[in-house]
Each structure stands twice: as structure tokens, then as C-alpha cells.
Short mmCIF file of C-alpha atoms in Angstrom, two decimals:
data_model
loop_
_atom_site.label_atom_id
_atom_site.label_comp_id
_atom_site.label_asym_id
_atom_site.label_seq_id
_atom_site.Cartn_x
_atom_site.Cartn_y
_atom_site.Cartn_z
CA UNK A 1 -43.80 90.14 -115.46
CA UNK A 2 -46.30 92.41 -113.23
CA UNK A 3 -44.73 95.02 -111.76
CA UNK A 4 -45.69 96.53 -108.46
CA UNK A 5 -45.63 100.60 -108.29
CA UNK A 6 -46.51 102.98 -105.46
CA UNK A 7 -47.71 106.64 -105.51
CA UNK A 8 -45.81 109.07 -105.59
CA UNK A 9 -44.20 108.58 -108.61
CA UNK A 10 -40.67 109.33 -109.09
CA UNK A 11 -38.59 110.39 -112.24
CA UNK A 12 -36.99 106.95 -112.64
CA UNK A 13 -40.21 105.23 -112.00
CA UNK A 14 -42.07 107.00 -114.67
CA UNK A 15 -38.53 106.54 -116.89
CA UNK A 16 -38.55 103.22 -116.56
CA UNK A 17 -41.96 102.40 -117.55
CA UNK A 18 -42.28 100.98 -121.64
CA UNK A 19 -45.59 100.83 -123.81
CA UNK A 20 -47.57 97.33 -122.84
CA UNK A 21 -45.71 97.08 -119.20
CA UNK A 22 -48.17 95.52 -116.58
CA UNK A 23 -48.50 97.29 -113.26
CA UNK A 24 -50.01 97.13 -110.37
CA UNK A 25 -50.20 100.58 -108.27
CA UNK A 26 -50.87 100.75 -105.15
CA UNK A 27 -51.01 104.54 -102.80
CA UNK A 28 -52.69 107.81 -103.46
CA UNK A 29 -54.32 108.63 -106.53
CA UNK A 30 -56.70 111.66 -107.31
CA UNK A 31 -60.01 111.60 -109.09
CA UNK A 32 -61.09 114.29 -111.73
CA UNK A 33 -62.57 114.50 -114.82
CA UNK A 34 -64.22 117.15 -117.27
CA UNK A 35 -65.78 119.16 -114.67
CA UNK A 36 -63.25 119.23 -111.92
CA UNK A 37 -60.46 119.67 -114.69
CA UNK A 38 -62.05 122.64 -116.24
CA UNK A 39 -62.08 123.97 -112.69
CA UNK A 40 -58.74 123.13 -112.08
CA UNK A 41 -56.95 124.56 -114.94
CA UNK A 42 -58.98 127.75 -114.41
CA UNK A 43 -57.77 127.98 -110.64
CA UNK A 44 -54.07 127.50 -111.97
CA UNK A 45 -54.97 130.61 -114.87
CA UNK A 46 -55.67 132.88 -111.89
CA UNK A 47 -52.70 132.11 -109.94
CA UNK A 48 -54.48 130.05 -107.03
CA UNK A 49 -53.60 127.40 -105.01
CA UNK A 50 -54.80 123.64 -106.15
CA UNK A 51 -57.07 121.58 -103.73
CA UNK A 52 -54.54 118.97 -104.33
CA UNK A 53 -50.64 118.17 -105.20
CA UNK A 54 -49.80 117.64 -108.41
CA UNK A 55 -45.68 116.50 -108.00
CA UNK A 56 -45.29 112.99 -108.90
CA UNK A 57 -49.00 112.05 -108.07
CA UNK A 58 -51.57 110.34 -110.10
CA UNK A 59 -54.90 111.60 -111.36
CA UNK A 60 -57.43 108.64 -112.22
CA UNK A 61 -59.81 109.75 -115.25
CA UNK A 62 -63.20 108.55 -112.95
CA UNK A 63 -66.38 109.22 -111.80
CA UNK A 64 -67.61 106.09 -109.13
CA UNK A 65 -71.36 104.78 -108.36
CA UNK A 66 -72.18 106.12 -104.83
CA UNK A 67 -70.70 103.99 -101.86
CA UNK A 68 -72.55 101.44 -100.84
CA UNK A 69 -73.14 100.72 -96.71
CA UNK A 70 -69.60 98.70 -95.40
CA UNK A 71 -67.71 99.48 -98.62
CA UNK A 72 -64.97 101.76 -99.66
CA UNK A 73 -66.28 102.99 -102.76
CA UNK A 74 -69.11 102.05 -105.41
CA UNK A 75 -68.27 101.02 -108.55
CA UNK A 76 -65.34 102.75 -110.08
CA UNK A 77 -63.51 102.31 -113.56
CA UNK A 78 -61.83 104.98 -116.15
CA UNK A 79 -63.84 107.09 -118.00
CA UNK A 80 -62.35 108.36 -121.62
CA UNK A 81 -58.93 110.19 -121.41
CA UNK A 82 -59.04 112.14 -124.67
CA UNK A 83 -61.56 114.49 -123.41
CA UNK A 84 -59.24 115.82 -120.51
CA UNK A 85 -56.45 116.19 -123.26
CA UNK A 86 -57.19 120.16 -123.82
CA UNK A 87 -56.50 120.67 -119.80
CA UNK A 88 -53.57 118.11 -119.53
CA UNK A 89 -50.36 119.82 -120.84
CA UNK A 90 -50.88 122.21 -118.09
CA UNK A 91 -51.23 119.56 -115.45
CA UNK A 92 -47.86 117.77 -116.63
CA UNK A 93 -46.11 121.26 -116.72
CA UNK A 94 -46.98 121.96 -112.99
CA UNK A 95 -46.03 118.33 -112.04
CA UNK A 96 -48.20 115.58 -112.68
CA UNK A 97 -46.48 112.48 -112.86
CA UNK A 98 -49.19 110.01 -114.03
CA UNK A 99 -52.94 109.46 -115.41
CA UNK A 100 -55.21 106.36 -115.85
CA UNK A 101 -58.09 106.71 -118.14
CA UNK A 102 -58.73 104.48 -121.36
CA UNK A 103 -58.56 105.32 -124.91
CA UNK A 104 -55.54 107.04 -126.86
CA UNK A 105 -54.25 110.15 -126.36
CA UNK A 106 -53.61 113.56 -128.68
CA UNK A 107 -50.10 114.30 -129.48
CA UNK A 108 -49.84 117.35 -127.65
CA UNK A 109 -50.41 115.43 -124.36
CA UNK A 110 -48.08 112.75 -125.90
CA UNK A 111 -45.40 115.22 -126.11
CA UNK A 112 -46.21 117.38 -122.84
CA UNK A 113 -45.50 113.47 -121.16
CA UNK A 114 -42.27 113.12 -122.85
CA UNK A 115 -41.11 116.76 -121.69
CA UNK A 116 -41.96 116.70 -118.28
CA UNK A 117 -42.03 113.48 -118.11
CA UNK A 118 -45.17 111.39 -117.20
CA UNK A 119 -46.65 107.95 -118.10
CA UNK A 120 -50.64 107.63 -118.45
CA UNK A 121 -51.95 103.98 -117.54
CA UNK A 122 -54.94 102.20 -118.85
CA UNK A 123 -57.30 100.54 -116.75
CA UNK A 124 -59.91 98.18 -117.95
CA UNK A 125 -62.94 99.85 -119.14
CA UNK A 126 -66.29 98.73 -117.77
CA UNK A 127 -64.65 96.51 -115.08
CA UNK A 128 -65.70 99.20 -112.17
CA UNK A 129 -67.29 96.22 -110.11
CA UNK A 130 -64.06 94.09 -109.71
CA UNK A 131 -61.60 96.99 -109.52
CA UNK A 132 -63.69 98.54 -106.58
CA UNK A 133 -61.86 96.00 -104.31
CA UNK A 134 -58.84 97.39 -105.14
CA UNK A 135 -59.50 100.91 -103.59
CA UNK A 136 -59.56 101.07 -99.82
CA UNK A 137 -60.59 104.27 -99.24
CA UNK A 138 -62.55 107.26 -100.79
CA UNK A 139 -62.45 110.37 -99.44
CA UNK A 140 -64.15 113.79 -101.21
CA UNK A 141 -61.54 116.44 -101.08
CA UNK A 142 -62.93 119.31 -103.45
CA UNK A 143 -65.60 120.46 -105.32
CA UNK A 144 -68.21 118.44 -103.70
CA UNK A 145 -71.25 120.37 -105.40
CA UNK A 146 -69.98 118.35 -108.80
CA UNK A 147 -71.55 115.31 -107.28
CA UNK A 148 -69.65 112.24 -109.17
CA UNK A 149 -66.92 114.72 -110.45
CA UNK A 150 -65.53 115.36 -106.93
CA UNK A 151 -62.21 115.44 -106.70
CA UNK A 152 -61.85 112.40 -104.00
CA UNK A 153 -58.59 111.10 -102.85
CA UNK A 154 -58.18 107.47 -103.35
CA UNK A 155 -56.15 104.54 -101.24
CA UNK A 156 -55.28 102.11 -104.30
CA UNK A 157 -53.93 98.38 -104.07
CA UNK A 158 -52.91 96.71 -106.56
CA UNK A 159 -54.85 98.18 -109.37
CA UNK A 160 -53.85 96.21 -112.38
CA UNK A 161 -53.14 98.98 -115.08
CA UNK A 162 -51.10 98.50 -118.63
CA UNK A 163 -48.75 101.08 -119.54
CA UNK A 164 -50.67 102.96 -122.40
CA UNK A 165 -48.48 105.94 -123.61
CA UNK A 166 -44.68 105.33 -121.80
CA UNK A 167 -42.27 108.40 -121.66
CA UNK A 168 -40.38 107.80 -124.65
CA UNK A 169 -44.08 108.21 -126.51
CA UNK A 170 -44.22 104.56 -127.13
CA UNK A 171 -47.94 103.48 -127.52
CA UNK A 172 -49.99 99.94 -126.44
CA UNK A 173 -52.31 100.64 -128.79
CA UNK A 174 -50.01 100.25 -131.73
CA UNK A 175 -48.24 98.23 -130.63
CA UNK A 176 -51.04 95.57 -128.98
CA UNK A 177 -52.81 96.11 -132.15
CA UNK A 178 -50.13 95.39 -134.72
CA UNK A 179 -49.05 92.35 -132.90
CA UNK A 180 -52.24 90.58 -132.73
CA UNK A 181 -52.06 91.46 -136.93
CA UNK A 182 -48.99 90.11 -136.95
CA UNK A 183 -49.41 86.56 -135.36
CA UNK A 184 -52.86 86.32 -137.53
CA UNK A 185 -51.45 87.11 -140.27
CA UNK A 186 -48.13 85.05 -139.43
CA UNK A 187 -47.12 82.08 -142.28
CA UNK B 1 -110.09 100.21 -121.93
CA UNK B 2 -107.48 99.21 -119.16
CA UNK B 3 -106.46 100.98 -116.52
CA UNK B 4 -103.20 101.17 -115.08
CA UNK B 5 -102.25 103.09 -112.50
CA UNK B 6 -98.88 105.58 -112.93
CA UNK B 7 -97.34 104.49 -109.68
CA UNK B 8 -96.80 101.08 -111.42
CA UNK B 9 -94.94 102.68 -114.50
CA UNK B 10 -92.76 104.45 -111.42
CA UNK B 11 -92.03 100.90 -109.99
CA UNK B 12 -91.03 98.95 -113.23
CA UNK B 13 -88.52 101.93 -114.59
CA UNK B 14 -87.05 101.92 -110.85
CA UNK B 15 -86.75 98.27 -110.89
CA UNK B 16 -85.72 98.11 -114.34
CA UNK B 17 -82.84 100.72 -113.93
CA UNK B 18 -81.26 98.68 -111.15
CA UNK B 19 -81.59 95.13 -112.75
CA UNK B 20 -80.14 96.89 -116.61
CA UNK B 21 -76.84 98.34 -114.43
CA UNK B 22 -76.00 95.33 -112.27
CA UNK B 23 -77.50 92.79 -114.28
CA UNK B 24 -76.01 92.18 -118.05
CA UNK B 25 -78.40 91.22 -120.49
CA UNK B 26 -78.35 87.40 -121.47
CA UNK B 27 -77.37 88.07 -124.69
CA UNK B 28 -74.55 90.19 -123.96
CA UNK B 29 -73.37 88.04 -121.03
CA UNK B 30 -73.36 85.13 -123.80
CA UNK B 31 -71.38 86.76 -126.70
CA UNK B 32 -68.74 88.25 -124.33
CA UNK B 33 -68.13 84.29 -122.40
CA UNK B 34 -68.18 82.83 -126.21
CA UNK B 35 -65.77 85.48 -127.43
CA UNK B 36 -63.46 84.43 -124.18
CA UNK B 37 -63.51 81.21 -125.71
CA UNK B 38 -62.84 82.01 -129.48
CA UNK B 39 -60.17 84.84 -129.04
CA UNK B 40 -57.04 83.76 -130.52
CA UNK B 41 -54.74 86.38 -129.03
CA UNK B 42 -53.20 86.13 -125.41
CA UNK B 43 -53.73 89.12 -123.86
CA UNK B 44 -57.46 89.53 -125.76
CA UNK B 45 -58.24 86.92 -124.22
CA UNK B 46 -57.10 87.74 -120.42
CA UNK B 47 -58.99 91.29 -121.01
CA UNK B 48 -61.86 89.65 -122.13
CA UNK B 49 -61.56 86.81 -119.32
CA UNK B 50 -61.70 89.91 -116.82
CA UNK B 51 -64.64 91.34 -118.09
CA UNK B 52 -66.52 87.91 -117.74
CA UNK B 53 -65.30 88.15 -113.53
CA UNK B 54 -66.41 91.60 -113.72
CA UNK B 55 -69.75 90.90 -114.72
CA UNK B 56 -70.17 87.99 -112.32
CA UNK B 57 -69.30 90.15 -109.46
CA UNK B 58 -71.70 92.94 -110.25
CA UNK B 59 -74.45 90.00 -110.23
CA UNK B 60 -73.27 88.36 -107.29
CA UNK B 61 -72.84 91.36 -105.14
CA UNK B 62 -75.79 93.47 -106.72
CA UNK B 63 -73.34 96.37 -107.82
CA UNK B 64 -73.36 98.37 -111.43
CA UNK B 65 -71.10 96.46 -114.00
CA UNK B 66 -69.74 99.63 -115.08
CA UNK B 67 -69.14 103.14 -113.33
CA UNK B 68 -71.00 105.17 -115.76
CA UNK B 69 -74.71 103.83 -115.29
CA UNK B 70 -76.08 105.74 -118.03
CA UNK B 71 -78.86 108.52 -119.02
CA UNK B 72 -82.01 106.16 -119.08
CA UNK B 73 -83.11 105.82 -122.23
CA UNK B 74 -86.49 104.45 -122.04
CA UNK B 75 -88.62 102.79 -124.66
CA UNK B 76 -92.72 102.62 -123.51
CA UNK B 77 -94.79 100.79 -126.11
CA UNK B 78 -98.29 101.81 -125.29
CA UNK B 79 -100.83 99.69 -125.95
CA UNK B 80 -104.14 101.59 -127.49
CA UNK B 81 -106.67 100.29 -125.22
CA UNK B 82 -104.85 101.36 -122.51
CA UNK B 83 -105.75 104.04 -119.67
CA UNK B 84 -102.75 105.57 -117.50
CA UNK B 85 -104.17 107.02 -114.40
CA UNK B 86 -101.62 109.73 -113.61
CA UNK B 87 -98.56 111.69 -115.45
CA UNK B 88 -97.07 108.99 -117.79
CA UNK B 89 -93.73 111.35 -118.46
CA UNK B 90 -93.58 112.50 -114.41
CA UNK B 91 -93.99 108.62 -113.37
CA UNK B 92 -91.18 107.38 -115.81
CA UNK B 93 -88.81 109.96 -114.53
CA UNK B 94 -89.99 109.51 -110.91
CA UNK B 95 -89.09 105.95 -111.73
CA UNK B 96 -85.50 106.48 -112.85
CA UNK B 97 -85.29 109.25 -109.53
CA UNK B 98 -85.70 106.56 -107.06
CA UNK B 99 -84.33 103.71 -109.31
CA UNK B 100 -80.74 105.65 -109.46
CA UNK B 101 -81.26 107.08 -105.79
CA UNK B 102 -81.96 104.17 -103.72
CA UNK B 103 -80.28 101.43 -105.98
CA UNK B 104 -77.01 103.45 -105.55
CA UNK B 105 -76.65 104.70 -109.39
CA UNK B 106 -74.05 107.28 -110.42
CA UNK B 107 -76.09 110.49 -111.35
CA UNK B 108 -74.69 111.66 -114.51
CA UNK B 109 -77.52 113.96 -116.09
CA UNK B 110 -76.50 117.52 -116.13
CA UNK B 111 -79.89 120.10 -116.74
CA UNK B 112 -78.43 122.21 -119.21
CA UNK B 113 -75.82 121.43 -121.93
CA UNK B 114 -73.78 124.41 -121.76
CA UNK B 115 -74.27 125.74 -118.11
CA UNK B 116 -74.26 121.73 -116.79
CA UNK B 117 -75.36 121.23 -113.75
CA UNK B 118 -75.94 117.89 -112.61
CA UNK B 119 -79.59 116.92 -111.79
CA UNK B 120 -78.64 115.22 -108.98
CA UNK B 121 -81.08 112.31 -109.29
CA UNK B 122 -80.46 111.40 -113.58
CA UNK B 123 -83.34 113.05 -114.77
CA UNK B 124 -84.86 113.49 -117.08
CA UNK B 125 -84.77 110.34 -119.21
CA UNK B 126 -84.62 110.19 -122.36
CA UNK B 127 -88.32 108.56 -123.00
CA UNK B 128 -89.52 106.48 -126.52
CA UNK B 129 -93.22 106.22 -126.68
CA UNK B 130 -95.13 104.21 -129.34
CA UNK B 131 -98.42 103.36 -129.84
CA UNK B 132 -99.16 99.73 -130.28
CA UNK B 133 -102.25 97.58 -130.57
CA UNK B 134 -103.29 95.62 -127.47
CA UNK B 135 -104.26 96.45 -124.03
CA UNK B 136 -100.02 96.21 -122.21
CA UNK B 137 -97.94 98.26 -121.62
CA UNK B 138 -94.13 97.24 -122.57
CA UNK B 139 -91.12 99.22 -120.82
CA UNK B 140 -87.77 98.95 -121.43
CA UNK B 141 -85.00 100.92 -119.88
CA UNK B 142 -81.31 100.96 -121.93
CA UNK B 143 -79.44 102.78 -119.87
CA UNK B 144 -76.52 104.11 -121.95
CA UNK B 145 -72.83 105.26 -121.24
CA UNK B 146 -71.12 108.42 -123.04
CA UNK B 147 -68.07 106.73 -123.38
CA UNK B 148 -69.72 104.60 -126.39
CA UNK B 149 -72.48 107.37 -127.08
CA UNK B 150 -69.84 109.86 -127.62
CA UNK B 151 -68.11 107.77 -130.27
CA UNK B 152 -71.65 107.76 -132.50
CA UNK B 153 -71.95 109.27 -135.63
CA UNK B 154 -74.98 110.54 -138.11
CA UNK B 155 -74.22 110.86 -142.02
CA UNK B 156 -76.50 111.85 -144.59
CA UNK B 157 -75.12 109.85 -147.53
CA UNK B 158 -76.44 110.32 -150.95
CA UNK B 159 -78.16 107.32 -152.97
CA UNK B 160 -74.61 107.46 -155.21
CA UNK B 161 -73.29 106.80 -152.23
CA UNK B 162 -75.17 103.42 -151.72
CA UNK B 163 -74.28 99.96 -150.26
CA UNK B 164 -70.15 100.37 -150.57
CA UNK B 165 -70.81 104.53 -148.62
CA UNK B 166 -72.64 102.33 -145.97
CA UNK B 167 -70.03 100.04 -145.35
CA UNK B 168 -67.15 102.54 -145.68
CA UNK B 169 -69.24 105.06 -143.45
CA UNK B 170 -69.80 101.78 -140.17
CA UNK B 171 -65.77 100.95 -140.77
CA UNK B 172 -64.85 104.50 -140.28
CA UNK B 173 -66.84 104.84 -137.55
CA UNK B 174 -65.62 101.79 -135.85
CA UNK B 175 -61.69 103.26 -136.45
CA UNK B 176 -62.33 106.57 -135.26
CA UNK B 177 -64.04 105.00 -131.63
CA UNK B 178 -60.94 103.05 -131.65
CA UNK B 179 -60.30 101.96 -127.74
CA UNK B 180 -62.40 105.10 -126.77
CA UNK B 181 -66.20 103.22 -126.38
CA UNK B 182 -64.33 100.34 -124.53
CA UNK B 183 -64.59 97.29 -127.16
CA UNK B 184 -65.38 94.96 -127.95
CA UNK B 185 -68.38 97.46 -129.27
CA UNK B 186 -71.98 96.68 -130.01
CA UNK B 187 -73.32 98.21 -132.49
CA UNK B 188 -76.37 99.48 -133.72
CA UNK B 189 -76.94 100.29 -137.49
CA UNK B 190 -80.04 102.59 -138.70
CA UNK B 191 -80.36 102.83 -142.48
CA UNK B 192 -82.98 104.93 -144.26
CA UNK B 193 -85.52 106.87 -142.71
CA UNK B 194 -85.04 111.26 -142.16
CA UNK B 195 -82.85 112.67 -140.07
CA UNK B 196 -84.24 111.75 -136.47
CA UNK B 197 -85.64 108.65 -137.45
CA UNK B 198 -82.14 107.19 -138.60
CA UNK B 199 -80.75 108.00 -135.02
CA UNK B 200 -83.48 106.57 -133.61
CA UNK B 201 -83.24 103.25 -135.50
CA UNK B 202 -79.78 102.86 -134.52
CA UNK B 203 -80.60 102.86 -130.82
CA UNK B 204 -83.15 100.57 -131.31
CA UNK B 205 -80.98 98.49 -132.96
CA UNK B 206 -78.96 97.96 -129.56
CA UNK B 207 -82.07 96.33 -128.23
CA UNK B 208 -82.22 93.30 -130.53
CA UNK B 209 -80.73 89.63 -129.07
CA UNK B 210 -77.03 89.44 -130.09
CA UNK B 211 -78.11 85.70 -130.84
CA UNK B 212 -80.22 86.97 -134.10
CA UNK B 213 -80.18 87.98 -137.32
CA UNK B 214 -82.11 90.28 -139.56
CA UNK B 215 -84.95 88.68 -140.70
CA UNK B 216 -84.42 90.04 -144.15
CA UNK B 217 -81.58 87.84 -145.93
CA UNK B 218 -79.85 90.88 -147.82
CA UNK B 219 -79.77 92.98 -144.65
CA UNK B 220 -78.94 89.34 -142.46
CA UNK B 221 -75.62 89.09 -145.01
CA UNK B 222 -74.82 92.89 -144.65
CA UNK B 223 -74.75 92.27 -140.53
CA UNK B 224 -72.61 89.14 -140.81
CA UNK B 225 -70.20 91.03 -143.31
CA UNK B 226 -69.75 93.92 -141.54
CA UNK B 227 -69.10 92.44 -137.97
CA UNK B 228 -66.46 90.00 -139.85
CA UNK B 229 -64.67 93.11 -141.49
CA UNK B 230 -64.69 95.30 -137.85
CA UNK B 231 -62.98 91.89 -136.59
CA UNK B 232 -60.14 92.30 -138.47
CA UNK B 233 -59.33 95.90 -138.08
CA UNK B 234 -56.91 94.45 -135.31
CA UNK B 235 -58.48 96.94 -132.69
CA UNK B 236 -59.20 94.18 -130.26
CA UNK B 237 -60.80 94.21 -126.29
CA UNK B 238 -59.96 98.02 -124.95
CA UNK B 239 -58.17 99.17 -127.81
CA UNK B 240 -55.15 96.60 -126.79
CA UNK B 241 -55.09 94.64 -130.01
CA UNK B 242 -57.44 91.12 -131.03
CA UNK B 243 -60.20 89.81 -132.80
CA UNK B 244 -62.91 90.45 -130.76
CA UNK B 245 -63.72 94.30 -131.54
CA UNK B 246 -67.46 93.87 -131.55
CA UNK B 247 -69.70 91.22 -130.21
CA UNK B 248 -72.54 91.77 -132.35
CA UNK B 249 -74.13 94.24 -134.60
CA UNK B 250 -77.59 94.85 -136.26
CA UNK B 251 -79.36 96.39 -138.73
CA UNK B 252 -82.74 98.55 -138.84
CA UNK B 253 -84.04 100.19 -142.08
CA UNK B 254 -87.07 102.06 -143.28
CA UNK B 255 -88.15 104.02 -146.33
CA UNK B 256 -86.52 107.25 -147.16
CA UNK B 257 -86.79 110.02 -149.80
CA UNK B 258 -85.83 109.74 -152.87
CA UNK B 259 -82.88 112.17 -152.61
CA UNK B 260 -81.29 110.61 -149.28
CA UNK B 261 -79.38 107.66 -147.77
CA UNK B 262 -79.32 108.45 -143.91
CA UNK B 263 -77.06 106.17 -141.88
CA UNK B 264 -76.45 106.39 -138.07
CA UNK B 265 -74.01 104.35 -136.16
CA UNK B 266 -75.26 103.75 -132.55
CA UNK B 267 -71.77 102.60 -130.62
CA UNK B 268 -72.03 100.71 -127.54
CA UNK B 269 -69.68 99.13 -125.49
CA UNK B 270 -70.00 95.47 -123.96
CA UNK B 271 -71.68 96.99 -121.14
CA UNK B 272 -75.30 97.23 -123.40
CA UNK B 273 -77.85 97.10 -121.32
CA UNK B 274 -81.13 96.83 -121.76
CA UNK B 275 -84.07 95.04 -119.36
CA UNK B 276 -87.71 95.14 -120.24
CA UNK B 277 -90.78 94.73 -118.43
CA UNK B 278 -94.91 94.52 -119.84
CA UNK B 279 -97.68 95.63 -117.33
#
């Protein structure tokens, strides 16, 4: 079963969320990767305010292709989560709810999610020209002079996402992984 | 001697760097559709079902397949008899300027390592010039993602080492990108060589038809047995689990010392593009 989501996320959303689920979120999300999290996590180190809200909202791992005349956005699909790992505990501690990237995860972002708690999505890699109909607007908010690592606020629907890493630190990897082994390997 | 003029060079790379980002290579298009077909596990098969759709819809509406659109990595085989009015180097990367500029390209070059700040227009490329006999000109622009790139790795194995360090050194390599490159991979293999060349061999080695084989029968049975073991690591379409972890993988050697077994592992993701033009 799919199940539809919308941004913000609450507790109980995120809680309720296991390993593998299939979603489909729909609302505000917030673009930034190395660049704009760098920037980010240095703002928070000096005490200053954040160009955007971090309780129970969504930061998409993503960089798009410029927008083309009559469209919303380019081009637009995750970018690798692992490298955003050494700025994420401090996200999750001041609120962040959720993440969608692809690849794993280090455990102490694993653990940060199951603390505070948070869920990180996977979107399908490399599929940035169908998923750009599922965002219907772009807007920069910050750091503009980072070109594609913006910050831009996003209007999502339906943007089909797996549940990567759940709450509870269960993982689609392992879990995808060993059950294709299992039925090949099945009697 | 011919002459050809360096605002043609500009031309083809702009051209070239459009068509390689919204247009997948026939060979790649190919293995991904037959590896819809062949996956045996459910949700494999949906992933890899959506990347097909994907890939129509960047042809049909002209847009990149994928987000990141690469540093151009461009390979000029330069005929000897053959003149270039103008700046070769400044009309390839004029060329990748407007080809990422007007064709709507991410820009994803930053001028510095360390201090990184973004060019603003994905220069400079990364630029491959050989010297060939004949009187063309043959460009071909691979633009490449980091997500794959970043996954790449370089070992200087020892001949002790030999055929089984080879094998153990691509497997490893393939665990370690894991769902990171977005599989299913491509890979390229260099073997042999020095230091640079090996690296250099292994990019090359994303060039090559998915459809062939080495032309060499030892190295043609090392390709098939490799891609057969990295399909059963279980890794699957984005990490998720399956069969299908890489669509194809080859092979390029060349003579090394003595003292050395260099092996590079070029990993690419089934975005691997790469569009060629001869002047």
C-alpha cells in the first residue's frame, strides 16, 4: 500500500513510518546540499537565525537543472546523502523531521534519527526528468550566490519516495537486499 | 593539411553536451529496457521500469535524464594532418559554456577545490587529446556525475597480487559504492599501465558499446565473470535489493612495469553518457 504524507511532519507521522514503506509526500520541502549545509551548520555554531524552519520539515538532498520557460523546475532528483552526514546530527537536534537523498546512511545520523526522531526517504536516483512533474513550485530562498546549491523552497505532490532508514533504525537496504537473496536463493 | 576552423569544435561540444544529458546513449538505453525484462525481483523491476519512463521523458521533452549533468569530460582524437584555426582548449570550453548555458545544464564546476566556487558556466572541462592518423577530427563529450565518480577507486596492486587481487579489488569496489553511484552501475575497468594511465583507461572504458566484448578472449571471460559475480552481491537497482547491479562492464589494459599491477575502477551509474561527433 502507498501511503500519502504531507509536510510538516509530525511525531506520529515520522513514528509510524517502517523500513521499505512507500510514500508519496506532498507540501513544503527544502533544498540543500554540501554547500548550503556547511553554511548552515556554521550559522547555527554562531548562534544565528536559519534562512529556513527546521521543526518537522523536510530537507531534499538536491541540486536541479535550471528551469526551463513554462515549467516549475528543471530536472531535479537526490543527490548522495552520506556526504551531508557530518552536518546532519545537528539538523535533527534543532528539529528536522525528515530528509530524501539516496544511498545509506552513517550510524551517527542513524542514531541522531532515532533520538530526535526523524525518518530519511529515498528517492529514485537519476529519475530527475519524471519527478520534475511532481514539484509545482521552486522558489530560491537563501544563498543564491551558490548557484544550484540554493536553498529553494519546494511545492511537492506526490513524490513517490521509499522509506530508507525508519525511526526505529530499520534499514531498506538490508532489508530489500536480503530479500531479493532470499527468494533467489529460495528451494 | 586540413583546416578546420575552432568555431566548429565550439559547435559540436555545445551540441554534444545537450544531446549526452537528455539523450541516453543507445547502448545504455538497451541494457537498462533488457534488464526491465530479465529482473526477477518485484520491486527491481518497478525501479528499473521507472528509470526506462524517465529516460523516455527526458527524450521526449528535451530535458537532462538526470539532475547532475556532469563535468564534461571530453575526448578529441586529432587527426595529424589536421590544421585548427583558433584556440583548440578555449573553443572546447567555449563549447561546453554555451552548451550548459543555453541548453539549460546544471553548472556544477567549482574553480578551486578547496575555496569552491562555482564557475558558473561548467568550465573548464576536463579535455582528452590524442593524436591519430588521418585528416578528422573525432569529439566525444562523457559528461560524468559525482555521485558515481565519487564512488571510484585507484589501487596499485603488486604482480603477487595478480588475477584473484583484480577481482577481489572490482568486488570491493562495487560493495563499498553500494546504493551510493545509483545502480545498476557501469563500470569501467583499467588494468596495467602507471599511475595516470590506469585512471585514464578506466574512463575510457565507459565509452565502449555495452553490446561488446573485449576483443581479447582472456580479458572477454574476465568481463563476463566479473559482471555475473557483481550480480549476485544482492545490491540490486538503487541500493533496494535485485539482480541487476550493473548493466555492463569492460575492460582496458596496457603494459606496465615490471614491479606493478595498477587497477582503477571507473563507477558509473545508468545515466553513462557519452555522444560523439567527427568533423
Amino acid at each position: 500500500m502507498i501511503r500519502k504524507l504531507s509536510t510538516p511532519l509530525s511525531r506520529e507521522d515520522v513514528l509510524s513510518l517502517r523500513a521499505g514503506d512507500q510514500v508519496l509526500l506532498s507540501g513544503v520541502v527544502y533544498t540543500a546540499r554540501d554547500a548550503a549545509h556547511l553554511r548552515l551548520v556554521q550559522a547555527l555554531e554562531k548562534g544565528e537565525e536559519l534562512p529556513l524552519p527546521l521543526e518537522g520539515q523536510v530537507i531534499y538532498y538536491a541540486g536541479p537543472t535550471p528551469t526551463p520557460q513554462g515549467r516549475a523546475i528543471g530536472s531535479i532528483g537526490p543527490t548522495t546523502s552520506i556526504r551531508m552526514d557530518a552536518y546532519t546530527p545537528a539538523l535533527l537536534e534543532k528539529g528536522l523531521r525528515g530528509m530524501i537523498g539516496k544511498g545509506k546512511r552513517t550510524a551517527p545520523v542513524v542514531e541522531a534519527m532515532q533520538a530526535y526522531p526523524a525518518v530519511y526517504f529515498a528517492a529514485i536516483g537519476g529519475a530527475a526528468a519524471l519527478m520534475a512533474s511532481c514539484v509545482t513550485a521552486c522558489e530560491v530562498i537563501a544563498y543564491d550566490d551558490l548557484g544550484p546549491e540554493s536553498i529553494k523552497r519546494l511545492t511537492l505532490r506526490d513524490l513517490p519516495l521509499v522509506v530508507a532508514v525508519d525511526a526505529q533504525g530499520g534499514d531498506a537496504f538490508a532489508q530489500g537486499q536480503a530479500a531479493y537473496l532470499a527468494q533467489r536463493d529460495a528451494p | 593539411m586540413r583546416e578546420i576552423d575552432a568555431s566548429r569544435v565550439t559547435e559540436a561540444v555545445a551540441t554534444l553536451c545537450v544531446e549526452a544529458n537528455c539523450f541516453l546513449a543507445e547502448d545504455v538505453r538497451c541494457a537498462l529496457c533488457a534488464a526491465e525484462k530479465q529482473e526477477p525481483f518485484a520491486p527491481a523491476r518497478e525501479i528499473l521500469h521507472i528509470l526506462c519512463q524517465n529516460e523516455e521523458i527526458a527524450r521526449r521533452e528535451r530535458m537532462p535524464i538526470c539532475q547532475d549533468t556532469g563535468m564534461a569530460v571530453v575526448f578529441a582524437e586529432v587527426g595529424q594532418d589536421v590544421h585548427i584555426t583558433g584556440n583548440f582548449q578555449e573553443a572546447v570550453n567555449a563549447g561546453v559554456r554555451q552548451g550548459y548555458t543555453q541548453g539549460l545544464l546544471r553548472k556544477s564546476v567549482v574553480g578551486d577545490p578547496l575555496r569552491r566556487v562555482n564557475t558558473g558556466d561548467n568550465t573548464p572541462a576536463i579535455l582528452h587529446v590524442r593524436l591519430v592518423p588521418g585528416d578528422r577530427l573525432k569529439l566525444t563529450v562523457a559528461p560524468k556525475g559525482f555521485g558515481s565518480e565519487n564512488m571510484s577507486q585507484l589501487k596499485m596492486l603488486t604482480p603477487a597480487d595478480g588475477l584473484a587481487g583484480v577481482k577481489r579489488m572490482v568486488l570491493q569496489t562495487v560493495r563499498d559504492a553500494g546504493a551510493n553511484p545509483c545502480p545498476p552501475m557501469v563500470l569501467g575497468i583499467g588494468i596495467g599501465g602507471d599511475f595516470e594511465r590506469v585512471a585514464q583507461l578506466a574512463k575510457e572504458a565507459l565509452l565502449l558499446p555495452l553490446s561488446q566484448r573485449n576483443p581479447d578472449p582472456y580479458y572477454a571471460a574476465l568481463e563476463e565473470e566479473l559482471l555475473a559475480e557483481i550480480n549476485q552481491t544482492g545490491i540490486g537497482p538503487q541500493g533496494l535489493g535485485g539482480e541487476t547491479t550493473a548493466l555492463g562492464l569492460h575492460i582496458l589494459t596496457a603494459p606496465t612495469h615490471i614491479a606493478g599491477l595498477p587497477v582503477a575502477v571507473n563507477v558509473s551509474c545508468h545515466v553513462t553518457r557519452h555522444q560523439s561527433m567527427t568533423l
